PDB file of C-alpha atoms in Angstrom:
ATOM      1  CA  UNK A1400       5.400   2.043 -24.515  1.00 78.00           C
ATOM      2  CA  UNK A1401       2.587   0.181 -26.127  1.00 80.00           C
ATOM      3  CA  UNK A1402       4.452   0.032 -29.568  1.00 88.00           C
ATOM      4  CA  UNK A1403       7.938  -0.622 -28.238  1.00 89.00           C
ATOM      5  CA  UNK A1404       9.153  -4.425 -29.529  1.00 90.00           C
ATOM      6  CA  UNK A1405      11.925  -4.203 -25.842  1.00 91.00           C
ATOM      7  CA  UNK A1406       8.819  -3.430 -23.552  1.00 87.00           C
ATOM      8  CA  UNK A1407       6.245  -5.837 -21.671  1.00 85.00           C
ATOM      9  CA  UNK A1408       3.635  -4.573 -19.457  1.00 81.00           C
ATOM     10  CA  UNK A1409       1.982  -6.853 -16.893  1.00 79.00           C
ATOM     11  CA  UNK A1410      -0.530  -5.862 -14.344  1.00 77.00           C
ATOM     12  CA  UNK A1411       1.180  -5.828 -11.426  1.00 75.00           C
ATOM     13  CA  UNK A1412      -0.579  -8.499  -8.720  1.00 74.00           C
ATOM     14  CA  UNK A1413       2.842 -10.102  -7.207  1.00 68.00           C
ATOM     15  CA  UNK A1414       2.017  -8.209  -3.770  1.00 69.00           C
ATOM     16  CA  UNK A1415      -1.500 -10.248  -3.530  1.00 77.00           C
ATOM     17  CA  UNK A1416      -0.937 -13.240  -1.940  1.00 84.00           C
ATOM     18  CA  UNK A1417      -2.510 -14.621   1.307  1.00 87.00           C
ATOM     19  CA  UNK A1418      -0.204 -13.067   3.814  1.00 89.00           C
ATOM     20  CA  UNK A1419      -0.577 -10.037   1.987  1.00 86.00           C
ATOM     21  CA  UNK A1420      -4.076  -9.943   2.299  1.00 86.00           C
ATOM     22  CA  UNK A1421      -3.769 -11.107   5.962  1.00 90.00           C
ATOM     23  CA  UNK A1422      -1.553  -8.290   6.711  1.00 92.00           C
ATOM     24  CA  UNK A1423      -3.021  -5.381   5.059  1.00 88.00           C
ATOM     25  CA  UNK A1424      -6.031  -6.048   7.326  1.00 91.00           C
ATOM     26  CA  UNK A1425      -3.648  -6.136  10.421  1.00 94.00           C
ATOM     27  CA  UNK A1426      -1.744  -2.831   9.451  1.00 92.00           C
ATOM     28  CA  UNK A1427      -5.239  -1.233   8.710  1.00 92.00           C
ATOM     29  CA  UNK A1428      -7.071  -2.121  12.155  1.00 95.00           C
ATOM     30  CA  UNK A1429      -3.513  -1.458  14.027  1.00 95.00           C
ATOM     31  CA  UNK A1430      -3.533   2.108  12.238  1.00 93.00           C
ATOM     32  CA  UNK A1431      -7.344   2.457  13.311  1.00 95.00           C
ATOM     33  CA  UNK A1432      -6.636   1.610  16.313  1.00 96.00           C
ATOM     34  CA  UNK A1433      -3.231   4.213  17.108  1.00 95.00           C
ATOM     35  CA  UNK A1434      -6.490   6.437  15.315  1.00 93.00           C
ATOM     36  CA  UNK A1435      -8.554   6.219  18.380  1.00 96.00           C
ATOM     37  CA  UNK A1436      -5.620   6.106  20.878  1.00 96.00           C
ATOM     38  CA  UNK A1437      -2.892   8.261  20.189  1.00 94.00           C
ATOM     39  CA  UNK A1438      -5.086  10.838  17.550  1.00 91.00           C
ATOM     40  CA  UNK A1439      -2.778   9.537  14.128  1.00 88.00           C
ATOM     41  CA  UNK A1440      -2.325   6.352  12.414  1.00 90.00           C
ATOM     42  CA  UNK A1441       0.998   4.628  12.834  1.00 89.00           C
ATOM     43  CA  UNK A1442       1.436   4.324   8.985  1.00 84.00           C
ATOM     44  CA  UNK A1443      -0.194   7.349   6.906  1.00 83.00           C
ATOM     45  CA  UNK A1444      -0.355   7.426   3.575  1.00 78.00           C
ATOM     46  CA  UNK A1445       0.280  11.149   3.445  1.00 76.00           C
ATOM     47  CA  UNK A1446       1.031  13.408   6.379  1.00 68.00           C
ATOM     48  CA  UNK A1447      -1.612  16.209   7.404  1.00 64.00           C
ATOM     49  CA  UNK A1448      -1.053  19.298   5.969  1.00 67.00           C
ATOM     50  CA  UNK A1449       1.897  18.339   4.002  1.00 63.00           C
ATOM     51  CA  UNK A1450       2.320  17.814   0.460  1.00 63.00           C
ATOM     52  CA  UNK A1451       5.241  15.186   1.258  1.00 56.00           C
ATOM     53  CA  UNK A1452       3.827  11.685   1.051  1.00 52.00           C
ATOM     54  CA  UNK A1453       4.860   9.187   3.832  1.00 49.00           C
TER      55      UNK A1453
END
């Protein structure tokens, strides 16, 4: 894809932004927390003995 003239490649930073950043801290304590409650996070990134991601 390097070579192709109809291609453009960009690193891809458009989620970063301050709410972003805000809320991937939220989601990450809330899924500690559900952790420590309930025994699973509320958003896994894959499921436990599964080969299906979330």
């Amino acid at each position: 894809m390097l070579n192709r003239d109809d291609v453009v490649l960009t690193p891809h930073i458009a989620y970063f932004s301050a709410r972003t950043e805000i809320e991937y801290v939220r989601i990450q304590a809330q899924n500690a927390v559900a952790l420590l409650t309930a025994g699973a996070p509320e958003d896994p990134v894959n499921y436990p003995g599964s080969d299906v991601a979330a």
